[in-house]
PDB file of C-alpha atoms and ligand atoms in Angstrom:
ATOM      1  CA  UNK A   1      57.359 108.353  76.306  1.00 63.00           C
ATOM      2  CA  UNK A   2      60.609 106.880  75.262  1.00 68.00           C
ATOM      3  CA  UNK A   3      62.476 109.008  77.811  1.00 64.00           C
ATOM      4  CA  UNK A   4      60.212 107.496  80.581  1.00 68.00           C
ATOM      5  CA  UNK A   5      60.314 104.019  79.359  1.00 75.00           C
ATOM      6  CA  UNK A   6      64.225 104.396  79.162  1.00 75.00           C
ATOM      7  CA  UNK A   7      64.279 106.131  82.856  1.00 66.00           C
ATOM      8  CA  UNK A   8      62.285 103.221  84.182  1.00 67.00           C
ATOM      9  CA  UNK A   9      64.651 100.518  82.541  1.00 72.00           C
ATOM     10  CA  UNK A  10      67.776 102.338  83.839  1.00 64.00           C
ATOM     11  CA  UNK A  11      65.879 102.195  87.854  1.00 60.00           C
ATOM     12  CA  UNK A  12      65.146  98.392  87.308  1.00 62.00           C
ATOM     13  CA  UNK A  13      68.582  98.001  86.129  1.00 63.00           C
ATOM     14  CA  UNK A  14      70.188 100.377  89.108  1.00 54.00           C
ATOM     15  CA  UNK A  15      67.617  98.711  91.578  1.00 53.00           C
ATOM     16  CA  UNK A  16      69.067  95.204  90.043  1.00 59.00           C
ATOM     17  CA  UNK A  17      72.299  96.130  90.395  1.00 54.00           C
ATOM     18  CA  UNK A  18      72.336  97.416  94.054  1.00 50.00           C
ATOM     19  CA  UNK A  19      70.468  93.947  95.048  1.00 54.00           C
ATOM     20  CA  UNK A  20      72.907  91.621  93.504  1.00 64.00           C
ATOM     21  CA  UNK A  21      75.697  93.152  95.172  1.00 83.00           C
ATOM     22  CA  UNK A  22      74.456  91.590  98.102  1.00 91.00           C
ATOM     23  CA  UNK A  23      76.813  91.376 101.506  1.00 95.00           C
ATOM     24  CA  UNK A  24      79.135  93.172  99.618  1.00 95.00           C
ATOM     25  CA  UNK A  25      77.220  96.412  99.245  1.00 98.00           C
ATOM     26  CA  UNK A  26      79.762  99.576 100.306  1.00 98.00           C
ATOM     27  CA  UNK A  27      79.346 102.748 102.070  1.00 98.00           C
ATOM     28  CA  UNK A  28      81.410 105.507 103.297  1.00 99.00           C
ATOM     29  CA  UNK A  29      81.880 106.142 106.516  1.00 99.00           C
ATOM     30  CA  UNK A  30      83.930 109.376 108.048  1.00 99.00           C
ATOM     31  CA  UNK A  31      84.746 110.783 111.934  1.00 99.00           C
ATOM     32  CA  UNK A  32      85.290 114.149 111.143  1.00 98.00           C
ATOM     33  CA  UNK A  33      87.337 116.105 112.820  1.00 98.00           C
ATOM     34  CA  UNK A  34      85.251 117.104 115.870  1.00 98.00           C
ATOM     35  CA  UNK A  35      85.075 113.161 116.234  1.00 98.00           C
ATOM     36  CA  UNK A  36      88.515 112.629 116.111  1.00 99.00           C
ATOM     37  CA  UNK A  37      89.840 115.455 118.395  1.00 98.00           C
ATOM     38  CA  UNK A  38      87.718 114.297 120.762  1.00 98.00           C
ATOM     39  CA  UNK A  39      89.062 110.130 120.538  1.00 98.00           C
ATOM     40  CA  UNK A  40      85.995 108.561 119.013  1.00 98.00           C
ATOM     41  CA  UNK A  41      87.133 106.721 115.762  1.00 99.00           C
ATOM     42  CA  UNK A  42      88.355 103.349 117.973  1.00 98.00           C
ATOM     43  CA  UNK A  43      84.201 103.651 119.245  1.00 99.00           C
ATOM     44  CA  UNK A  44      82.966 104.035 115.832  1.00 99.00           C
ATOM     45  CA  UNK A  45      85.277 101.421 114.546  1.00 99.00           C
ATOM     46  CA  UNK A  46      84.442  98.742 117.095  1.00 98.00           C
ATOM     47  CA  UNK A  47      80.801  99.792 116.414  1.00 99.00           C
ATOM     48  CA  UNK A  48      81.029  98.756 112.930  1.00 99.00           C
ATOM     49  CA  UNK A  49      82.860  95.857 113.406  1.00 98.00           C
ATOM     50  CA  UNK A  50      80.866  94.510 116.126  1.00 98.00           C
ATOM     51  CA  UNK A  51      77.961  94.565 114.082  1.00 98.00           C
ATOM     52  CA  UNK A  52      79.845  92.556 111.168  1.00 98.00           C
ATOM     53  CA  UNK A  53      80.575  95.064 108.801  1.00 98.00           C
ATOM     54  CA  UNK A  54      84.167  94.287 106.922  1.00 98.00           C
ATOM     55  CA  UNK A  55      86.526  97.111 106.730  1.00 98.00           C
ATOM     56  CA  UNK A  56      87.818  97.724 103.621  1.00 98.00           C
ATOM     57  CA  UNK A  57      89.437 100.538 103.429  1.00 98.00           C
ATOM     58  CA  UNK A  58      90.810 103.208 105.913  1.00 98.00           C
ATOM     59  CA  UNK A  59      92.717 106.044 105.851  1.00 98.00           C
ATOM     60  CA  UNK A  60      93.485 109.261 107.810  1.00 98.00           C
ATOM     61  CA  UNK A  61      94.377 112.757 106.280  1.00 98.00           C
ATOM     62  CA  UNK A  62      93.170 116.187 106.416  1.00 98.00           C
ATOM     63  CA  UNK A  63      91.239 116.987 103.339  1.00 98.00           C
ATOM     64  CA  UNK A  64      91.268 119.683 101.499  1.00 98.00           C
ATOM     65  CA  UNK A  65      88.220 122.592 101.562  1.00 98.00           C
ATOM     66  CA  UNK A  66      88.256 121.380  97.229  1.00 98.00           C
ATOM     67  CA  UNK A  67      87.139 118.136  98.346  1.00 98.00           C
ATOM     68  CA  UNK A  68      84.992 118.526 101.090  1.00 98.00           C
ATOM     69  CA  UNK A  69      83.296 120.747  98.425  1.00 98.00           C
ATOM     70  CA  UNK A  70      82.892 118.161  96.158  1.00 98.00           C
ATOM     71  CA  UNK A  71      81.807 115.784  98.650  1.00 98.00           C
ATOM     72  CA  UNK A  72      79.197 117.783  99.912  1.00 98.00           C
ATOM     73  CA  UNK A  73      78.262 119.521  96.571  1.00 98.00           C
ATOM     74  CA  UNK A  74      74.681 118.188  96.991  1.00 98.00           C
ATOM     75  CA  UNK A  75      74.584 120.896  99.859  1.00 98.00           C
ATOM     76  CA  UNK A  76      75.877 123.667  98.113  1.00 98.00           C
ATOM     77  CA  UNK A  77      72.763 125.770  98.390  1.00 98.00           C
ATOM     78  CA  UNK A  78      72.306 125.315 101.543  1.00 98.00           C
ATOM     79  CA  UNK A  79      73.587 128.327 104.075  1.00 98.00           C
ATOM     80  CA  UNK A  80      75.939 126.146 106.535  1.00 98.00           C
ATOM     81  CA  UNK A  81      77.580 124.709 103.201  1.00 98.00           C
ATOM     82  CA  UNK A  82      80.618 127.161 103.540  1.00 98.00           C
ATOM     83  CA  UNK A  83      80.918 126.454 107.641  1.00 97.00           C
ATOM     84  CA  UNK A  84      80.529 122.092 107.153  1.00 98.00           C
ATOM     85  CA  UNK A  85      83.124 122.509 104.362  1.00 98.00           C
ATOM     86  CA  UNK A  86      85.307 124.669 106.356  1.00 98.00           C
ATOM     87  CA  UNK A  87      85.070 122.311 109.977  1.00 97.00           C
ATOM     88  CA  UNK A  88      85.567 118.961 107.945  1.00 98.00           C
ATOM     89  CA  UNK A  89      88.832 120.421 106.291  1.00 98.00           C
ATOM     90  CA  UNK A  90      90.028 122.325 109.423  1.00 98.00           C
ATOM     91  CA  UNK A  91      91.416 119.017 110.967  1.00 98.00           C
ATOM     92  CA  UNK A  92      92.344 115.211 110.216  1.00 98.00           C
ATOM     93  CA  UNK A  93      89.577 112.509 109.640  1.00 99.00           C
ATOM     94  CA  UNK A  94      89.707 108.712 109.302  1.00 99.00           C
ATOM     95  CA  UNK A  95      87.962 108.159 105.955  1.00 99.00           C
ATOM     96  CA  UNK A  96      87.062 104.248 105.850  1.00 99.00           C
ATOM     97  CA  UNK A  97      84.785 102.042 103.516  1.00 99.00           C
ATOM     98  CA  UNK A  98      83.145  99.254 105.218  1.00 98.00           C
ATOM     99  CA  UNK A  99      81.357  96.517 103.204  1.00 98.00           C
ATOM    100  CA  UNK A 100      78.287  94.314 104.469  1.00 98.00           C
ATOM    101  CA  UNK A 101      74.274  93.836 103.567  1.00 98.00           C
ATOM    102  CA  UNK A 102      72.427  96.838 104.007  1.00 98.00           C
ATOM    103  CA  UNK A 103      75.255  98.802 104.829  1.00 98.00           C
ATOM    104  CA  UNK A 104      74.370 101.668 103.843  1.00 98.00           C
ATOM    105  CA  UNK A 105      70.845 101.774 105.622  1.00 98.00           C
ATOM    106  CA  UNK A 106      72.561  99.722 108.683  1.00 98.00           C
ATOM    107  CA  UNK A 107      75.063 102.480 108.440  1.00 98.00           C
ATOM    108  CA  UNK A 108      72.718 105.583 108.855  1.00 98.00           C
ATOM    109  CA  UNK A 109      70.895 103.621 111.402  1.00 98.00           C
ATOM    110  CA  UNK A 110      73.804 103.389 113.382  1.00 99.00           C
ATOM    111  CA  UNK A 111      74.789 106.745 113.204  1.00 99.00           C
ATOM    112  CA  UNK A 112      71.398 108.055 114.216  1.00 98.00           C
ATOM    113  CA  UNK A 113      69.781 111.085 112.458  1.00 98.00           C
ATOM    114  CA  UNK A 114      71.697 114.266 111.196  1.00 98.00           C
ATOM    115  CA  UNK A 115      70.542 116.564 114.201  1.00 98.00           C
ATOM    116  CA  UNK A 116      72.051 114.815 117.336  1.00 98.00           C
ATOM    117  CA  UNK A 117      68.884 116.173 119.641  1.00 98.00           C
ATOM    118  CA  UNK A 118      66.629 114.307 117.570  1.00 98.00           C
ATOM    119  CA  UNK A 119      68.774 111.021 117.754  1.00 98.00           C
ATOM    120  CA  UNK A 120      68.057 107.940 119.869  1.00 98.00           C
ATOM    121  CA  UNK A 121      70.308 106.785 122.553  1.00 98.00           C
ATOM    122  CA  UNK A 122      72.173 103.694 121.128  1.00 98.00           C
ATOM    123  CA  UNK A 123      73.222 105.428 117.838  1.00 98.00           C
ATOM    124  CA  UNK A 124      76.507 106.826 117.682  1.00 99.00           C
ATOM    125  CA  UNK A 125      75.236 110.758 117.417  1.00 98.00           C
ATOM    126  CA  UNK A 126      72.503 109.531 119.794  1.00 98.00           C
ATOM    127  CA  UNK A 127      75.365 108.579 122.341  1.00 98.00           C
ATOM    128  CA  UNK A 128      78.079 110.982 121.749  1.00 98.00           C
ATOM    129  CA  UNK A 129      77.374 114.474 120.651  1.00 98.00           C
ATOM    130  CA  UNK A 130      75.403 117.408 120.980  1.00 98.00           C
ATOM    131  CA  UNK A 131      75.588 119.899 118.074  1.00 98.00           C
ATOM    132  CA  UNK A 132      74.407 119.331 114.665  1.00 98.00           C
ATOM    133  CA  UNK A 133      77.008 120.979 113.118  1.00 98.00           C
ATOM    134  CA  UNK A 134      79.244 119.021 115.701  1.00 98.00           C
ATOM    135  CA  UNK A 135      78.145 116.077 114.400  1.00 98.00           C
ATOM    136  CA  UNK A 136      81.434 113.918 114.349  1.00 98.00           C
ATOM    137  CA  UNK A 137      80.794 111.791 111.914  1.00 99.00           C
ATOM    138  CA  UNK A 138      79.844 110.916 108.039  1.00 99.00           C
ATOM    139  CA  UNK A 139      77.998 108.069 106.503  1.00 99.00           C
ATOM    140  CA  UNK A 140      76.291 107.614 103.070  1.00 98.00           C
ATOM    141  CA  UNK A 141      72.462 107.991 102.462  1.00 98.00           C
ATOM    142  CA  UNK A 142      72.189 106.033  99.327  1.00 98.00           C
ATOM    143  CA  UNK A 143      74.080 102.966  97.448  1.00 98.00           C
ATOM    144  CA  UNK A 144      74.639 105.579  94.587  1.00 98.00           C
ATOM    145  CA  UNK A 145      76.444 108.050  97.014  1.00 98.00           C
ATOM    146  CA  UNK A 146      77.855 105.866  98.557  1.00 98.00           C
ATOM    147  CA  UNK A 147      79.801 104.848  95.194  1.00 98.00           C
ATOM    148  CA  UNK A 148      80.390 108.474  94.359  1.00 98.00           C
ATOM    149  CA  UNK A 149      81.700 109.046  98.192  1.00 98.00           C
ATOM    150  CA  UNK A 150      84.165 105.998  97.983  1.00 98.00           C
ATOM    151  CA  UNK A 151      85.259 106.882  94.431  1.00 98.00           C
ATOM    152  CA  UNK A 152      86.291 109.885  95.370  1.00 98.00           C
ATOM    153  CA  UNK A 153      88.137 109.379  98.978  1.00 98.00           C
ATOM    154  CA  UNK A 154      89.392 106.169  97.896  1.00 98.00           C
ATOM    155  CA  UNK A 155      91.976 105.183  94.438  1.00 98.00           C
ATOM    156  CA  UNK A 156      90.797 101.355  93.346  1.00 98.00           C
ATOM    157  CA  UNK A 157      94.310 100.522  94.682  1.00 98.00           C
ATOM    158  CA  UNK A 158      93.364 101.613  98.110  1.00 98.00           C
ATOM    159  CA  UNK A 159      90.694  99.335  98.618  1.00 98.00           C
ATOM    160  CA  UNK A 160      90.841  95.873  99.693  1.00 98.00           C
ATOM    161  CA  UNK A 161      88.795  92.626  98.637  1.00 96.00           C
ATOM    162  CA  UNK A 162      89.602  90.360 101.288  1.00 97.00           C
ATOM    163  CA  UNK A 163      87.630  87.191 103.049  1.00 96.00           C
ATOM    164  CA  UNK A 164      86.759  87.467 106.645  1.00 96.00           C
ATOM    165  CA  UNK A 165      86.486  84.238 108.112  1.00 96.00           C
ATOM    166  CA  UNK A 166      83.445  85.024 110.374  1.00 96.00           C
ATOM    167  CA  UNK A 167      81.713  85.786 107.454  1.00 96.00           C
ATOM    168  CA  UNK A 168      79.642  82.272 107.620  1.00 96.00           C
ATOM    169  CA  UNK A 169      79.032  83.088 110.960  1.00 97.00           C
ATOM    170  CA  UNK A 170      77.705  85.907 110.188  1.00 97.00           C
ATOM    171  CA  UNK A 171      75.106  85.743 107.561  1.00 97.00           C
ATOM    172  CA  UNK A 172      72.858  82.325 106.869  1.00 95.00           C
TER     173      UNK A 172
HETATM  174  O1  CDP B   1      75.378 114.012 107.580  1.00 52.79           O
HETATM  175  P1  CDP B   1      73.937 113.759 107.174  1.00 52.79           P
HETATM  176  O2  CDP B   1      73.831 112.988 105.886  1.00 52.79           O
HETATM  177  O3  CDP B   1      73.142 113.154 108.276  1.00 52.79           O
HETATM  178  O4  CDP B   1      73.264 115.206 106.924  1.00 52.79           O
HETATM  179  P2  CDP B   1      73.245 116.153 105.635  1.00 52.79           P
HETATM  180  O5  CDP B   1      71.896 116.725 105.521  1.00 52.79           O
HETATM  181  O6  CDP B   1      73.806 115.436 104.449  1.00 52.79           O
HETATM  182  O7  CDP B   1      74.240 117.328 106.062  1.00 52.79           O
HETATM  183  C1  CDP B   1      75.628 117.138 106.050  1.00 52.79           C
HETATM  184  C2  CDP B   1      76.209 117.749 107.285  1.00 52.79           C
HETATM  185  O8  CDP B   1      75.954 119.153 107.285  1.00 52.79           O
HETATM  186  C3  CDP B   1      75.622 117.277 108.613  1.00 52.79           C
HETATM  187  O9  CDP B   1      76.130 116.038 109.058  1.00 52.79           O
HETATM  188  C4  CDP B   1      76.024 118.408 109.529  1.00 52.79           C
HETATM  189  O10 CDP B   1      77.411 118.291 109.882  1.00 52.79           O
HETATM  190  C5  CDP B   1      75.892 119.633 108.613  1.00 52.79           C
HETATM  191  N1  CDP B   1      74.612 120.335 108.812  1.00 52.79           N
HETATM  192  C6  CDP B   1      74.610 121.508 109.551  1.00 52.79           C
HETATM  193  O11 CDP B   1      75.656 121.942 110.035  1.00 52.79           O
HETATM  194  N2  CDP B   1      73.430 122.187 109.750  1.00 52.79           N
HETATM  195  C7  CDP B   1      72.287 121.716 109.241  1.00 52.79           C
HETATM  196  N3  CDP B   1      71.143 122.393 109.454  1.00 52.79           N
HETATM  197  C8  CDP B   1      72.265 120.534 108.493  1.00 52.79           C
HETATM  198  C9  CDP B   1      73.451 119.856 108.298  1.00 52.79           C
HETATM  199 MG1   MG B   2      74.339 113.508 103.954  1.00 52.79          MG
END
């Protein structure tokens, strides 16, 4: 009884939270390799900031197979978790944090749905690939993940606060 009461209090609060952060909700966004061998992070970034999205924070490495793991330890029961941990390590990505309303949501909307085939035309796996686990690119599902994802791509340091002076042109 407690516990419940206590789990519904923590929601409200975590609901509470995530609306008060307002246009400056995060998520993580990443062209994996297969995306970036084949020249599309300039499309996905002109994407995002086309829509009015502010970048704040980008950077491009090859990560290791430790922390693709940990990114995707959510999937770690799942068959093609060895494979998606080996692709996403076996070449450079642009990791980048992009800050907006909704942009999480906005995000996976954009990005269209996880199997390319079942993805309308407009989205960026809708428009530009084929495989699902050719995919090119990454993008939060939730406002929690999205934290976790950004935490652990991204030192605080690394991440910018900064004004964008479109931004009343933007929202209302
Ligand atoms: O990336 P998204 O959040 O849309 O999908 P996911 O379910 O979190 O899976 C992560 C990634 O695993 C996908 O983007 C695919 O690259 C890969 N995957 C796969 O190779 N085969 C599947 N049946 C499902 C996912
Ligand atoms: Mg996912």
């Amino acid at each position: 009884m407690v516990c419940t009461l206590l789990s519904v209090i923590a929601e409200f609060l975590r609901v509470m939270a995530d609306k008060s952060r307002g246009n400056a909700e995060r998520t993580f966004i990443m062209v994996k390799p297969d995306g970036v061998q084949r020249g599309i992070i300039g499309e996905v970034i002109k994407r995002f900031e086309l829509k009015g999205f502010k970048l704040v924070g980008m950077k491009f490495l090859q990560a290791s197979e430790d922390l693709l793991k940990e990114h995707y330890k959510d999937l770690a029961s799942r068959p093609f978790y060895p494979g998606l941990c080996k692709y996403v390590s076996s070449g450079p990505v642009c990791a980048m944090a992009w800050e907006g309303k909704n942009a999480v949501k906005t995000g996976r909307f954009m990005l269209g749905e996880t199997n390319p085939a079942d993805s309308r035309p407009g989205t960026i796996r809708g428009d530009l690939c084929i495989d699902i686990g050719r995919n090119i690119i990454h993008g939060s599902d939730s406002v929690e993940s999205a934290d976790k994802e950004i935490g652990l791509w991204f030192k605080p340091e690394e991440l910018v606060s900064w004004k964008s002076m479109a931004e009343s042109w933007i929202y209302e």
